[in-house]
């Protein structure tokens, strides 16, 4: 039981990197569609940029000083992208 509790922060970071990074990349991809310009180009740049955003999120998660700060940082970044994604989803 103690070994599982000791591995908790690491498992939390792995979950944050995998699921939180994916969610942040998906939000970024959708948010770029809200930008003015050609929709097909925005979709392409959103898809390409989502890989960069996901990679940076993974780096951020493992560079943060604690697992809670990693989740907090991902949440703040997601909240910043959410209004743009809502514009696309409501259209």
Short mmCIF file of N, CA, C and O in Angstrom, two decimals:
data_model
loop_
_atom_site.label_atom_id
_atom_site.label_comp_id
_atom_site.label_asym_id
_atom_site.label_seq_id
_atom_site.Cartn_x
_atom_site.Cartn_y
_atom_site.Cartn_z
N UNK A 1 0.82 -1.20 0.00
CA UNK A 1 0.00 0.00 0.00
C UNK A 1 0.86 1.26 0.00
O UNK A 1 0.54 2.24 -0.66
N UNK A 2 1.97 1.20 0.73
CA UNK A 2 2.85 2.37 0.81
C UNK A 2 3.49 2.66 -0.54
O UNK A 2 3.70 3.82 -0.90
N UNK A 3 3.77 1.60 -1.30
CA UNK A 3 4.39 1.80 -2.61
C UNK A 3 3.44 2.50 -3.56
O UNK A 3 3.85 3.34 -4.38
N UNK A 4 2.16 2.19 -3.46
CA UNK A 4 1.16 2.83 -4.32
C UNK A 4 1.02 4.30 -3.96
O UNK A 4 0.94 5.17 -4.84
N UNK A 5 1.01 4.62 -2.68
CA UNK A 5 0.92 6.02 -2.23
C UNK A 5 2.16 6.80 -2.63
O UNK A 5 2.07 7.99 -2.95
N UNK A 6 3.31 6.15 -2.63
CA UNK A 6 4.53 6.81 -3.01
C UNK A 6 4.56 7.12 -4.52
O UNK A 6 5.15 8.09 -4.95
N UNK A 7 3.91 6.28 -5.31
CA UNK A 7 3.87 6.46 -6.76
C UNK A 7 2.73 7.36 -7.21
O UNK A 7 2.61 7.65 -8.40
N UNK A 8 1.89 7.82 -6.29
CA UNK A 8 0.74 8.64 -6.63
C UNK A 8 1.06 9.89 -7.43
O UNK A 8 0.46 10.15 -8.47
N UNK A 9 2.03 10.71 -6.98
CA UNK A 9 2.37 11.91 -7.75
C UNK A 9 2.88 11.61 -9.16
O UNK A 9 2.56 12.32 -10.11
N UNK A 10 3.64 10.53 -9.30
CA UNK A 10 4.14 10.17 -10.63
C UNK A 10 2.99 9.73 -11.52
O UNK A 10 2.91 10.13 -12.70
N UNK A 11 2.08 8.92 -10.99
CA UNK A 11 0.92 8.49 -11.78
C UNK A 11 0.04 9.68 -12.15
O UNK A 11 -0.52 9.72 -13.25
N UNK A 12 -0.07 10.63 -11.24
CA UNK A 12 -0.85 11.83 -11.54
C UNK A 12 -0.21 12.64 -12.66
O UNK A 12 -0.90 13.16 -13.54
N UNK A 13 1.11 12.75 -12.65
CA UNK A 13 1.80 13.46 -13.72
C UNK A 13 1.66 12.74 -15.06
O UNK A 13 1.50 13.37 -16.10
N UNK A 14 1.73 11.43 -15.03
CA UNK A 14 1.56 10.67 -16.27
C UNK A 14 0.16 10.87 -16.83
O UNK A 14 -0.03 11.08 -18.03
N UNK A 15 -0.84 10.85 -15.96
CA UNK A 15 -2.22 11.09 -16.40
C UNK A 15 -2.37 12.52 -16.92
O UNK A 15 -3.05 12.76 -17.93
N UNK A 16 -1.74 13.48 -16.25
CA UNK A 16 -1.81 14.87 -16.70
C UNK A 16 -1.14 15.03 -18.06
O UNK A 16 -1.65 15.73 -18.94
N UNK A 17 -0.01 14.37 -18.25
CA UNK A 17 0.69 14.48 -19.53
C UNK A 17 -0.12 13.84 -20.65
O UNK A 17 -0.26 14.41 -21.73
N UNK A 18 -0.68 12.67 -20.39
CA UNK A 18 -1.41 11.96 -21.44
C UNK A 18 -2.76 12.61 -21.73
O UNK A 18 -3.03 13.01 -22.87
N UNK A 19 -3.59 12.73 -20.70
CA UNK A 19 -4.96 13.20 -20.92
C UNK A 19 -5.06 14.72 -20.95
O UNK A 19 -5.75 15.29 -21.80
N UNK A 20 -4.38 15.38 -20.03
CA UNK A 20 -4.40 16.84 -20.01
C UNK A 20 -3.71 17.45 -21.22
O UNK A 20 -4.20 18.42 -21.80
N UNK A 21 -2.60 16.87 -21.62
CA UNK A 21 -1.91 17.35 -22.82
C UNK A 21 -2.73 17.14 -24.07
O UNK A 21 -2.78 18.01 -24.95
N UNK A 22 -3.40 15.99 -24.15
CA UNK A 22 -4.27 15.73 -25.30
C UNK A 22 -5.43 16.72 -25.33
O UNK A 22 -5.77 17.27 -26.39
N UNK A 23 -6.04 16.95 -24.20
CA UNK A 23 -7.17 17.89 -24.13
C UNK A 23 -6.73 19.31 -24.48
O UNK A 23 -7.44 20.03 -25.19
N UNK A 24 -5.56 19.70 -24.02
CA UNK A 24 -5.06 21.03 -24.34
C UNK A 24 -4.74 21.16 -25.83
O UNK A 24 -5.06 22.18 -26.44
N UNK A 25 -4.16 20.13 -26.41
CA UNK A 25 -3.90 20.14 -27.85
C UNK A 25 -5.18 20.19 -28.66
O UNK A 25 -5.27 20.89 -29.67
N UNK A 26 -6.19 19.46 -28.22
CA UNK A 26 -7.48 19.47 -28.93
C UNK A 26 -8.15 20.83 -28.81
O UNK A 26 -8.71 21.33 -29.80
N UNK A 27 -8.10 21.44 -27.64
CA UNK A 27 -8.66 22.79 -27.47
C UNK A 27 -7.93 23.80 -28.35
O UNK A 27 -8.56 24.68 -28.94
N UNK A 28 -6.62 23.67 -28.44
CA UNK A 28 -5.85 24.57 -29.30
C UNK A 28 -6.25 24.40 -30.76
O UNK A 28 -6.43 25.38 -31.49
N UNK A 29 -6.41 23.17 -31.17
CA UNK A 29 -6.79 22.89 -32.55
C UNK A 29 -8.15 23.48 -32.89
O UNK A 29 -8.34 24.09 -33.94
N UNK A 30 -9.09 23.33 -31.99
CA UNK A 30 -10.43 23.87 -32.21
C UNK A 30 -10.41 25.40 -32.12
O UNK A 30 -11.09 26.08 -32.89
N UNK A 31 -9.61 25.94 -31.21
CA UNK A 31 -9.56 27.39 -31.03
C UNK A 31 -9.02 28.10 -32.27
O UNK A 31 -9.44 29.21 -32.59
N UNK A 32 -8.10 27.46 -32.98
CA UNK A 32 -7.56 28.11 -34.18
C UNK A 32 -8.58 28.23 -35.30
O UNK A 32 -8.46 29.10 -36.16
N UNK A 33 -9.59 27.40 -35.28
CA UNK A 33 -10.64 27.50 -36.30
C UNK A 33 -11.42 28.79 -36.11
O UNK A 33 -11.98 29.33 -37.07
N UNK A 34 -11.44 29.35 -34.90
CA UNK A 34 -12.17 30.59 -34.63
C UNK A 34 -11.48 31.81 -35.20
O UNK A 34 -12.08 32.88 -35.28
N UNK A 35 -10.22 31.69 -35.58
CA UNK A 35 -9.49 32.83 -36.12
C UNK A 35 -10.03 33.20 -37.50
O UNK A 35 -10.50 32.34 -38.25
N UNK A 36 -9.95 34.48 -37.84
CA UNK A 36 -10.40 34.86 -39.18
C UNK A 36 -9.45 34.33 -40.24
O UNK A 36 -8.26 34.13 -39.98
N UNK A 37 -9.97 34.10 -41.40
CA UNK A 37 -9.15 33.58 -42.48
C UNK A 37 -9.77 32.33 -43.08
O UNK A 37 -10.91 31.96 -42.78
N UNK A 38 -8.99 31.69 -43.90
CA UNK A 38 -9.46 30.48 -44.57
C UNK A 38 -9.62 29.34 -43.56
O UNK A 38 -8.69 29.02 -42.81
N UNK A 39 -10.79 28.73 -43.54
CA UNK A 39 -11.08 27.69 -42.56
C UNK A 39 -10.17 26.48 -42.74
O UNK A 39 -9.68 25.92 -41.76
N UNK A 40 -9.95 26.07 -44.00
CA UNK A 40 -9.12 24.89 -44.23
C UNK A 40 -7.69 25.13 -43.75
O UNK A 40 -7.06 24.24 -43.16
N UNK A 41 -7.17 26.32 -43.97
CA UNK A 41 -5.84 26.64 -43.48
C UNK A 41 -5.77 26.66 -41.96
O UNK A 41 -4.80 26.20 -41.37
N UNK A 42 -6.81 27.20 -41.33
CA UNK A 42 -6.85 27.22 -39.87
C UNK A 42 -6.91 25.81 -39.30
O UNK A 42 -6.30 25.53 -38.27
N UNK A 43 -7.66 24.93 -39.95
CA UNK A 43 -7.74 23.55 -39.49
C UNK A 43 -6.38 22.88 -39.60
O UNK A 43 -5.93 22.17 -38.69
N UNK A 44 -5.70 23.10 -40.73
CA UNK A 44 -4.38 22.51 -40.93
C UNK A 44 -3.39 23.01 -39.89
O UNK A 44 -2.68 22.22 -39.26
N UNK A 45 -3.34 24.34 -39.66
CA UNK A 45 -2.43 24.89 -38.67
C UNK A 45 -2.81 24.45 -37.26
O UNK A 45 -1.94 24.27 -36.40
N UNK A 46 -4.11 24.29 -37.02
CA UNK A 46 -4.54 23.80 -35.72
C UNK A 46 -4.08 22.38 -35.46
O UNK A 46 -3.64 22.04 -34.36
N UNK A 47 -4.18 21.53 -36.48
CA UNK A 47 -3.73 20.15 -36.33
C UNK A 47 -2.22 20.08 -36.13
O UNK A 47 -1.73 19.34 -35.27
N UNK A 48 -1.48 20.86 -36.90
CA UNK A 48 -0.02 20.87 -36.75
C UNK A 48 0.39 21.45 -35.40
O UNK A 48 1.28 20.93 -34.72
N UNK A 49 -0.27 22.53 -35.01
CA UNK A 49 0.06 23.17 -33.74
C UNK A 49 -0.32 22.35 -32.53
O UNK A 49 0.30 22.48 -31.47
N UNK A 50 -1.33 21.50 -32.68
CA UNK A 50 -1.75 20.70 -31.53
C UNK A 50 -0.65 19.74 -31.08
O UNK A 50 -0.52 19.46 -29.89
N UNK A 51 0.16 19.26 -32.02
CA UNK A 51 1.27 18.39 -31.64
C UNK A 51 2.33 19.16 -30.84
O UNK A 51 2.89 18.64 -29.89
N UNK A 52 2.57 20.39 -31.24
CA UNK A 52 3.51 21.23 -30.50
C UNK A 52 2.97 21.54 -29.11
O UNK A 52 3.70 21.47 -28.11
N UNK A 53 1.68 21.88 -29.04
CA UNK A 53 1.06 22.20 -27.74
C UNK A 53 1.09 20.98 -26.83
O UNK A 53 1.40 21.08 -25.64
N UNK A 54 0.78 19.81 -27.37
CA UNK A 54 0.80 18.59 -26.56
C UNK A 54 2.20 18.30 -26.06
O UNK A 54 2.39 17.97 -24.89
N UNK A 55 3.20 18.46 -26.93
CA UNK A 55 4.59 18.22 -26.51
C UNK A 55 5.01 19.19 -25.42
O UNK A 55 5.67 18.80 -24.44
N UNK A 56 4.63 20.45 -25.57
CA UNK A 56 4.98 21.44 -24.55
C UNK A 56 4.25 21.16 -23.24
O UNK A 56 4.79 21.39 -22.16
N UNK A 57 3.02 20.67 -23.33
CA UNK A 57 2.28 20.32 -22.11
C UNK A 57 2.95 19.17 -21.38
O UNK A 57 3.05 19.18 -20.14
N UNK A 58 3.43 18.19 -22.12
CA UNK A 58 4.14 17.06 -21.48
C UNK A 58 5.40 17.56 -20.79
O UNK A 58 5.69 17.18 -19.65
N UNK A 59 6.14 18.42 -21.46
CA UNK A 59 7.34 18.98 -20.85
C UNK A 59 7.00 19.78 -19.59
O UNK A 59 7.70 19.70 -18.58
N UNK A 60 5.92 20.56 -19.67
CA UNK A 60 5.50 21.36 -18.52
C UNK A 60 5.12 20.47 -17.34
O UNK A 60 5.49 20.75 -16.20
N UNK A 61 4.40 19.40 -17.60
CA UNK A 61 3.93 18.53 -16.52
C UNK A 61 5.10 17.95 -15.75
O UNK A 61 5.08 17.90 -14.52
N UNK A 62 6.12 17.51 -16.45
CA UNK A 62 7.24 16.89 -15.75
C UNK A 62 8.27 17.90 -15.25
O UNK A 62 9.14 17.55 -14.46
N UNK A 63 8.18 19.15 -15.70
CA UNK A 63 9.08 20.19 -15.20
C UNK A 63 8.50 20.93 -14.00
O UNK A 63 9.24 21.58 -13.27
N UNK A 64 7.21 20.83 -13.79
CA UNK A 64 6.57 21.52 -12.66
C UNK A 64 7.08 20.93 -11.35
O UNK A 64 7.44 19.76 -11.26
N UNK A 65 7.07 21.75 -10.33
CA UNK A 65 7.63 21.31 -9.04
C UNK A 65 6.73 20.33 -8.30
O UNK A 65 7.20 19.62 -7.41
N UNK A 66 5.45 20.28 -8.64
CA UNK A 66 4.56 19.29 -8.02
C UNK A 66 3.47 18.90 -9.01
O UNK A 66 3.22 19.60 -9.99
N UNK A 67 2.83 17.79 -8.73
CA UNK A 67 1.77 17.32 -9.61
C UNK A 67 0.57 18.26 -9.59
O UNK A 67 -0.06 18.49 -10.61
N UNK A 68 0.30 18.86 -8.44
CA UNK A 68 -0.84 19.78 -8.37
C UNK A 68 -0.57 21.04 -9.18
O UNK A 68 -1.48 21.58 -9.83
N UNK A 69 0.68 21.52 -9.19
CA UNK A 69 1.02 22.68 -10.02
C UNK A 69 0.93 22.33 -11.51
O UNK A 69 0.59 23.17 -12.33
N UNK A 70 1.26 21.10 -11.84
CA UNK A 70 1.15 20.66 -13.24
C UNK A 70 -0.30 20.67 -13.68
O UNK A 70 -0.63 21.19 -14.76
N UNK A 71 -1.20 20.12 -12.85
CA UNK A 71 -2.63 20.13 -13.19
C UNK A 71 -3.14 21.57 -13.22
O UNK A 71 -3.96 21.92 -14.08
N UNK A 72 -2.71 22.40 -12.29
CA UNK A 72 -3.14 23.79 -12.24
C UNK A 72 -2.73 24.53 -13.52
O UNK A 72 -3.51 25.28 -14.09
N UNK A 73 -1.51 24.33 -13.96
CA UNK A 73 -1.03 24.97 -15.18
C UNK A 73 -1.80 24.53 -16.41
O UNK A 73 -2.14 25.35 -17.28
N UNK A 74 -2.08 23.24 -16.50
CA UNK A 74 -2.88 22.74 -17.63
C UNK A 74 -4.29 23.32 -17.60
O UNK A 74 -4.85 23.68 -18.64
N UNK A 75 -4.85 23.40 -16.40
CA UNK A 75 -6.20 23.96 -16.27
C UNK A 75 -6.27 25.42 -16.66
O UNK A 75 -7.21 25.85 -17.33
N UNK A 76 -5.27 26.20 -16.26
CA UNK A 76 -5.25 27.62 -16.62
C UNK A 76 -5.09 27.81 -18.13
O UNK A 76 -5.74 28.67 -18.72
N UNK A 77 -4.24 27.00 -18.75
CA UNK A 77 -4.08 27.09 -20.20
C UNK A 77 -5.36 26.68 -20.91
O UNK A 77 -5.75 27.29 -21.92
N UNK A 78 -6.04 25.66 -20.40
CA UNK A 78 -7.29 25.24 -21.00
C UNK A 78 -8.37 26.31 -20.85
O UNK A 78 -9.15 26.54 -21.78
N UNK A 79 -8.41 26.96 -19.71
CA UNK A 79 -9.39 28.03 -19.51
C UNK A 79 -9.13 29.22 -20.44
O UNK A 79 -10.06 29.90 -20.85
N UNK A 80 -7.87 29.45 -20.77
CA UNK A 80 -7.54 30.53 -21.69
C UNK A 80 -8.01 30.21 -23.12
O UNK A 80 -8.40 31.11 -23.86
N UNK A 81 -7.98 28.95 -23.50
CA UNK A 81 -8.39 28.54 -24.85
C UNK A 81 -9.88 28.26 -24.96
O UNK A 81 -10.43 28.25 -26.07
N UNK A 82 -10.53 28.02 -23.84
CA UNK A 82 -11.94 27.62 -23.86
C UNK A 82 -12.88 28.62 -24.52
O UNK A 82 -13.75 28.20 -25.29
N UNK A 83 -12.75 29.93 -24.30
CA UNK A 83 -13.68 30.85 -24.98
C UNK A 83 -13.62 30.77 -26.50
O UNK A 83 -14.65 30.87 -27.18
N UNK A 84 -12.43 30.57 -27.05
CA UNK A 84 -12.30 30.45 -28.50
C UNK A 84 -12.95 29.17 -29.00
O UNK A 84 -13.60 29.14 -30.05
N UNK A 85 -12.78 28.10 -28.25
CA UNK A 85 -13.39 26.83 -28.64
C UNK A 85 -14.91 26.90 -28.54
O UNK A 85 -15.62 26.34 -29.38
N UNK A 86 -15.43 27.62 -27.55
CA UNK A 86 -16.88 27.77 -27.42
C UNK A 86 -17.46 28.51 -28.60
O UNK A 86 -18.55 28.18 -29.09
N UNK A 87 -16.73 29.49 -29.13
CA UNK A 87 -17.19 30.22 -30.32
C UNK A 87 -17.34 29.26 -31.49
O UNK A 87 -18.32 29.32 -32.23
N UNK A 88 -16.39 28.37 -31.66
CA UNK A 88 -16.46 27.41 -32.76
C UNK A 88 -17.58 26.41 -32.53
O UNK A 88 -18.33 26.08 -33.44
N UNK A 89 -17.70 25.90 -31.31
CA UNK A 89 -18.72 24.91 -31.02
C UNK A 89 -20.13 25.45 -31.12
O UNK A 89 -21.06 24.73 -31.44
N UNK A 90 -20.30 26.74 -30.84
CA UNK A 90 -21.64 27.31 -30.88
C UNK A 90 -22.04 27.76 -32.29
O UNK A 90 -23.20 28.09 -32.51
N UNK A 91 -21.12 27.79 -33.20
CA UNK A 91 -21.42 28.23 -34.58
C UNK A 91 -22.08 27.14 -35.38
O UNK A 91 -22.10 26.02 -35.14
#
